[in-house]
């Protein structure tokens, strides 16, 4: 379980890094043709967040945090799907900040879950 957690956590970190880099490029008005890649990586991020939450449940690393992380995954996905409409509405700056904050909370959940799993599987 520990090795699986390390692998999933590493992939989450790499995906999140790619999402941040692409998001910064979009925010600066560049690489807008890569939006679909950003969206696909967002889906992968959410799936990996759910996987690490399920791993935490199986490792008996608590129940509340994994459940909240699963719910947060739905929030990430829903808000991510709404981004195109929010940006088109002309309020791209506030929508982008909220989008970034939602992602930061998501990676925070992944990190906390990974740490709990590792502690439980010692």
mmCIF file with all atom_site columns, C-alpha atoms in Angstrom:
data_model
loop_
_atom_site.group_PDB
_atom_site.id
_atom_site.type_symbol
_atom_site.label_atom_id
_atom_site.label_alt_id
_atom_site.label_comp_id
_atom_site.label_asym_id
_atom_site.label_entity_id
_atom_site.label_seq_id
_atom_site.pdbx_PDB_ins_code
_atom_site.Cartn_x
_atom_site.Cartn_y
_atom_site.Cartn_z
_atom_site.occupancy
_atom_site.B_iso_or_equiv
_atom_site.pdbx_formal_charge
_atom_site.auth_seq_id
_atom_site.auth_comp_id
_atom_site.auth_asym_id
_atom_site.auth_atom_id
_atom_site.pdbx_PDB_model_num
ATOM 1   C CA . UNK A 1 1   ? 0.000   0.000  0.000   1.00 0.00 ? 1   UNK A CA 1
ATOM 2   C CA . UNK A 1 2   ? 2.865   2.377  0.837   1.00 0.00 ? 2   UNK A CA 1
ATOM 3   C CA . UNK A 1 3   ? 4.532   1.939  -2.575  1.00 0.00 ? 3   UNK A CA 1
ATOM 4   C CA . UNK A 1 4   ? 1.204   2.454  -4.346  1.00 0.00 ? 4   UNK A CA 1
ATOM 5   C CA . UNK A 1 5   ? 0.640   5.619  -2.328  1.00 0.00 ? 5   UNK A CA 1
ATOM 6   C CA . UNK A 1 6   ? 4.094   6.951  -3.207  1.00 0.00 ? 6   UNK A CA 1
ATOM 7   C CA . UNK A 1 7   ? 3.507   6.273  -6.915  1.00 0.00 ? 7   UNK A CA 1
ATOM 8   C CA . UNK A 1 8   ? 0.036   7.867  -6.915  1.00 0.00 ? 8   UNK A CA 1
ATOM 9   C CA . UNK A 1 9   ? 1.277   10.837 -4.899  1.00 0.00 ? 9   UNK A CA 1
ATOM 10  C CA . UNK A 1 10  ? 4.211   11.379 -7.275  1.00 0.00 ? 10  UNK A CA 1
ATOM 11  C CA . UNK A 1 11  ? 1.936   11.288 -10.311 1.00 0.00 ? 11  UNK A CA 1
ATOM 12  C CA . UNK A 1 12  ? -0.471  13.709 -8.595  1.00 0.00 ? 12  UNK A CA 1
ATOM 13  C CA . UNK A 1 13  ? 2.407   16.116 -7.958  1.00 0.00 ? 13  UNK A CA 1
ATOM 14  C CA . UNK A 1 14  ? 3.596   15.928 -11.573 1.00 0.00 ? 14  UNK A CA 1
ATOM 15  C CA . UNK A 1 15  ? 0.087   16.413 -12.943 1.00 0.00 ? 15  UNK A CA 1
ATOM 16  C CA . UNK A 1 16  ? -0.479  19.325 -10.579 1.00 0.00 ? 16  UNK A CA 1
ATOM 17  C CA . UNK A 1 17  ? 2.807   20.925 -11.640 1.00 0.00 ? 17  UNK A CA 1
ATOM 18  C CA . UNK A 1 18  ? 1.787   20.629 -15.303 1.00 0.00 ? 18  UNK A CA 1
ATOM 19  C CA . UNK A 1 19  ? -1.628  22.128 -14.468 1.00 0.00 ? 19  UNK A CA 1
ATOM 20  C CA . UNK A 1 20  ? -0.001  25.095 -12.710 1.00 0.00 ? 20  UNK A CA 1
ATOM 21  C CA . UNK A 1 21  ? 2.418   25.728 -15.586 1.00 0.00 ? 21  UNK A CA 1
ATOM 22  C CA . UNK A 1 22  ? -0.369  25.548 -18.169 1.00 0.00 ? 22  UNK A CA 1
ATOM 23  C CA . UNK A 1 23  ? -2.636  27.714 -16.012 1.00 0.00 ? 23  UNK A CA 1
ATOM 24  C CA . UNK A 1 24  ? 0.090   30.366 -15.713 1.00 0.00 ? 24  UNK A CA 1
ATOM 25  C CA . UNK A 1 25  ? 0.543   30.298 -19.484 1.00 0.00 ? 25  UNK A CA 1
ATOM 26  C CA . UNK A 1 26  ? -3.201  30.759 -20.011 1.00 0.00 ? 26  UNK A CA 1
ATOM 27  C CA . UNK A 1 27  ? -3.318  33.547 -17.463 1.00 0.00 ? 27  UNK A CA 1
ATOM 28  C CA . UNK A 1 28  ? -0.606  35.377 -19.392 1.00 0.00 ? 28  UNK A CA 1
ATOM 29  C CA . UNK A 1 29  ? -2.557  34.918 -22.614 1.00 0.00 ? 29  UNK A CA 1
ATOM 30  C CA . UNK A 1 30  ? -0.237  32.289 -24.105 1.00 0.00 ? 30  UNK A CA 1
ATOM 31  C CA . UNK A 1 31  ? -0.646  28.660 -25.205 1.00 0.00 ? 31  UNK A CA 1
ATOM 32  C CA . UNK A 1 32  ? -4.436  28.882 -25.324 1.00 0.00 ? 32  UNK A CA 1
ATOM 33  C CA . UNK A 1 33  ? -4.437  26.003 -27.804 1.00 0.00 ? 33  UNK A CA 1
ATOM 34  C CA . UNK A 1 34  ? -3.419  23.721 -24.912 1.00 0.00 ? 34  UNK A CA 1
ATOM 35  C CA . UNK A 1 35  ? -6.634  24.237 -22.933 1.00 0.00 ? 35  UNK A CA 1
ATOM 36  C CA . UNK A 1 36  ? -7.891  20.737 -23.782 1.00 0.00 ? 36  UNK A CA 1
ATOM 37  C CA . UNK A 1 37  ? -4.671  19.231 -22.403 1.00 0.00 ? 37  UNK A CA 1
ATOM 38  C CA . UNK A 1 38  ? -5.193  21.254 -19.221 1.00 0.00 ? 38  UNK A CA 1
ATOM 39  C CA . UNK A 1 39  ? -8.740  19.923 -18.986 1.00 0.00 ? 39  UNK A CA 1
ATOM 40  C CA . UNK A 1 40  ? -7.617  16.327 -19.538 1.00 0.00 ? 40  UNK A CA 1
ATOM 41  C CA . UNK A 1 41  ? -4.942  16.716 -16.860 1.00 0.00 ? 41  UNK A CA 1
ATOM 42  C CA . UNK A 1 42  ? -7.618  18.136 -14.558 1.00 0.00 ? 42  UNK A CA 1
ATOM 43  C CA . UNK A 1 43  ? -9.690  14.991 -15.027 1.00 0.00 ? 43  UNK A CA 1
ATOM 44  C CA . UNK A 1 44  ? -6.618  12.862 -14.290 1.00 0.00 ? 44  UNK A CA 1
ATOM 45  C CA . UNK A 1 45  ? -5.936  14.955 -11.176 1.00 0.00 ? 45  UNK A CA 1
ATOM 46  C CA . UNK A 1 46  ? -9.471  14.386 -9.868  1.00 0.00 ? 46  UNK A CA 1
ATOM 47  C CA . UNK A 1 47  ? -9.306  10.642 -10.547 1.00 0.00 ? 47  UNK A CA 1
ATOM 48  C CA . UNK A 1 48  ? -5.969  10.424 -8.742  1.00 0.00 ? 48  UNK A CA 1
ATOM 49  C CA . UNK A 1 49  ? -7.378  12.417 -5.815  1.00 0.00 ? 49  UNK A CA 1
ATOM 50  C CA . UNK A 1 50  ? -10.207 9.901  -5.575  1.00 0.00 ? 50  UNK A CA 1
ATOM 51  C CA . UNK A 1 51  ? -7.749  6.991  -5.806  1.00 0.00 ? 51  UNK A CA 1
ATOM 52  C CA . UNK A 1 52  ? -5.605  8.306  -2.963  1.00 0.00 ? 52  UNK A CA 1
ATOM 53  C CA . UNK A 1 53  ? -8.746  8.938  -0.897  1.00 0.00 ? 53  UNK A CA 1
ATOM 54  C CA . UNK A 1 54  ? -9.852  5.335  -1.470  1.00 0.00 ? 54  UNK A CA 1
ATOM 55  C CA . UNK A 1 55  ? -6.356  4.120  -0.561  1.00 0.00 ? 55  UNK A CA 1
ATOM 56  C CA . UNK A 1 56  ? -6.661  6.087  2.685   1.00 0.00 ? 56  UNK A CA 1
ATOM 57  C CA . UNK A 1 57  ? -9.978  4.408  3.433   1.00 0.00 ? 57  UNK A CA 1
ATOM 58  C CA . UNK A 1 58  ? -8.464  0.966  2.854   1.00 0.00 ? 58  UNK A CA 1
ATOM 59  C CA . UNK A 1 59  ? -5.451  1.878  5.007   1.00 0.00 ? 59  UNK A CA 1
ATOM 60  C CA . UNK A 1 60  ? -7.865  2.940  7.766   1.00 0.00 ? 60  UNK A CA 1
ATOM 61  C CA . UNK A 1 61  ? -6.240  6.353  7.857   1.00 0.00 ? 61  UNK A CA 1
ATOM 62  C CA . UNK A 1 62  ? -9.456  7.992  9.004   1.00 0.00 ? 62  UNK A CA 1
ATOM 63  C CA . UNK A 1 63  ? -12.792 8.370  7.312   1.00 0.00 ? 63  UNK A CA 1
ATOM 64  C CA . UNK A 1 64  ? -13.628 12.080 7.364   1.00 0.00 ? 64  UNK A CA 1
ATOM 65  C CA . UNK A 1 65  ? -10.668 13.372 5.349   1.00 0.00 ? 65  UNK A CA 1
ATOM 66  C CA . UNK A 1 66  ? -10.989 10.811 2.534   1.00 0.00 ? 66  UNK A CA 1
ATOM 67  C CA . UNK A 1 67  ? -14.746 11.477 2.263   1.00 0.00 ? 67  UNK A CA 1
ATOM 68  C CA . UNK A 1 68  ? -14.182 15.244 2.169   1.00 0.00 ? 68  UNK A CA 1
ATOM 69  C CA . UNK A 1 69  ? -11.448 14.739 -0.459  1.00 0.00 ? 69  UNK A CA 1
ATOM 70  C CA . UNK A 1 70  ? -13.829 12.698 -2.621  1.00 0.00 ? 70  UNK A CA 1
ATOM 71  C CA . UNK A 1 71  ? -16.445 15.448 -2.348  1.00 0.00 ? 71  UNK A CA 1
ATOM 72  C CA . UNK A 1 72  ? -13.741 18.034 -3.100  1.00 0.00 ? 72  UNK A CA 1
ATOM 73  C CA . UNK A 1 73  ? -12.880 16.068 -6.252  1.00 0.00 ? 73  UNK A CA 1
ATOM 74  C CA . UNK A 1 74  ? -16.443 16.644 -7.451  1.00 0.00 ? 74  UNK A CA 1
ATOM 75  C CA . UNK A 1 75  ? -16.086 20.365 -6.679  1.00 0.00 ? 75  UNK A CA 1
ATOM 76  C CA . UNK A 1 76  ? -12.827 20.510 -8.660  1.00 0.00 ? 76  UNK A CA 1
ATOM 77  C CA . UNK A 1 77  ? -14.448 18.732 -11.603 1.00 0.00 ? 77  UNK A CA 1
ATOM 78  C CA . UNK A 1 78  ? -17.629 20.810 -11.614 1.00 0.00 ? 78  UNK A CA 1
ATOM 79  C CA . UNK A 1 79  ? -15.831 24.139 -11.282 1.00 0.00 ? 79  UNK A CA 1
ATOM 80  C CA . UNK A 1 80  ? -13.305 23.083 -13.917 1.00 0.00 ? 80  UNK A CA 1
ATOM 81  C CA . UNK A 1 81  ? -16.108 22.283 -16.354 1.00 0.00 ? 81  UNK A CA 1
ATOM 82  C CA . UNK A 1 82  ? -17.690 25.671 -15.631 1.00 0.00 ? 82  UNK A CA 1
ATOM 83  C CA . UNK A 1 83  ? -14.462 27.600 -16.352 1.00 0.00 ? 83  UNK A CA 1
ATOM 84  C CA . UNK A 1 84  ? -15.119 28.027 -20.074 1.00 0.00 ? 84  UNK A CA 1
ATOM 85  C CA . UNK A 1 85  ? -18.459 29.693 -19.296 1.00 0.00 ? 85  UNK A CA 1
ATOM 86  C CA . UNK A 1 86  ? -17.017 31.801 -16.485 1.00 0.00 ? 86  UNK A CA 1
ATOM 87  C CA . UNK A 1 87  ? -14.120 33.039 -18.602 1.00 0.00 ? 87  UNK A CA 1
ATOM 88  C CA . UNK A 1 88  ? -16.464 33.760 -21.518 1.00 0.00 ? 88  UNK A CA 1
ATOM 89  C CA . UNK A 1 89  ? -18.568 35.921 -19.197 1.00 0.00 ? 89  UNK A CA 1
ATOM 90  C CA . UNK A 1 90  ? -15.735 38.437 -18.918 1.00 0.00 ? 90  UNK A CA 1
ATOM 91  C CA . UNK A 1 91  ? -14.845 37.792 -15.288 1.00 0.00 ? 91  UNK A CA 1
ATOM 92  C CA . UNK A 1 92  ? -11.809 35.641 -16.023 1.00 0.00 ? 92  UNK A CA 1
ATOM 93  C CA . UNK A 1 93  ? -9.542  37.089 -13.323 1.00 0.00 ? 93  UNK A CA 1
ATOM 94  C CA . UNK A 1 94  ? -11.767 36.276 -10.294 1.00 0.00 ? 94  UNK A CA 1
ATOM 95  C CA . UNK A 1 95  ? -12.766 32.936 -11.828 1.00 0.00 ? 95  UNK A CA 1
ATOM 96  C CA . UNK A 1 96  ? -9.101  32.092 -12.373 1.00 0.00 ? 96  UNK A CA 1
ATOM 97  C CA . UNK A 1 97  ? -8.176  32.915 -8.774  1.00 0.00 ? 97  UNK A CA 1
ATOM 98  C CA . UNK A 1 98  ? -11.002 30.718 -7.459  1.00 0.00 ? 98  UNK A CA 1
ATOM 99  C CA . UNK A 1 99  ? -9.943  27.954 -9.880  1.00 0.00 ? 99  UNK A CA 1
ATOM 100 C CA . UNK A 1 100 ? -6.360  28.161 -8.594  1.00 0.00 ? 100 UNK A CA 1
ATOM 101 C CA . UNK A 1 101 ? -7.465  28.109 -4.942  1.00 0.00 ? 101 UNK A CA 1
ATOM 102 C CA . UNK A 1 102 ? -9.691  25.083 -5.544  1.00 0.00 ? 102 UNK A CA 1
ATOM 103 C CA . UNK A 1 103 ? -6.706  23.296 -7.090  1.00 0.00 ? 103 UNK A CA 1
ATOM 104 C CA . UNK A 1 104 ? -4.417  24.248 -4.205  1.00 0.00 ? 104 UNK A CA 1
ATOM 105 C CA . UNK A 1 105 ? -6.902  22.813 -1.724  1.00 0.00 ? 105 UNK A CA 1
ATOM 106 C CA . UNK A 1 106 ? -7.087  19.660 -3.873  1.00 0.00 ? 106 UNK A CA 1
ATOM 107 C CA . UNK A 1 107 ? -3.327  19.128 -3.811  1.00 0.00 ? 107 UNK A CA 1
ATOM 108 C CA . UNK A 1 108 ? -3.408  19.822 -0.072  1.00 0.00 ? 108 UNK A CA 1
ATOM 109 C CA . UNK A 1 109 ? -5.915  17.005 0.387   1.00 0.00 ? 109 UNK A CA 1
ATOM 110 C CA . UNK A 1 110 ? -3.738  14.670 -1.686  1.00 0.00 ? 110 UNK A CA 1
ATOM 111 C CA . UNK A 1 111 ? -0.674  15.515 0.414   1.00 0.00 ? 111 UNK A CA 1
ATOM 112 C CA . UNK A 1 112 ? -2.511  15.072 3.713   1.00 0.00 ? 112 UNK A CA 1
ATOM 113 C CA . UNK A 1 113 ? -3.984  11.758 2.602   1.00 0.00 ? 113 UNK A CA 1
ATOM 114 C CA . UNK A 1 114 ? -0.596  10.514 1.414   1.00 0.00 ? 114 UNK A CA 1
ATOM 115 C CA . UNK A 1 115 ? 0.997   11.428 4.743   1.00 0.00 ? 115 UNK A CA 1
ATOM 116 C CA . UNK A 1 116 ? -1.752  9.677  6.702   1.00 0.00 ? 116 UNK A CA 1
ATOM 117 C CA . UNK A 1 117 ? -1.467  6.513  4.616   1.00 0.00 ? 117 UNK A CA 1
ATOM 118 C CA . UNK A 1 118 ? 2.294   6.421  5.079   1.00 0.00 ? 118 UNK A CA 1
ATOM 119 C CA . UNK A 1 119 ? 1.947   6.896  8.843   1.00 0.00 ? 119 UNK A CA 1
ATOM 120 C CA . UNK A 1 120 ? -0.634  4.111  9.059   1.00 0.00 ? 120 UNK A CA 1
ATOM 121 C CA . UNK A 1 121 ? 1.381   1.643  6.991   1.00 0.00 ? 121 UNK A CA 1
ATOM 122 C CA . UNK A 1 122 ? 4.645   1.903  8.955   1.00 0.00 ? 122 UNK A CA 1
#
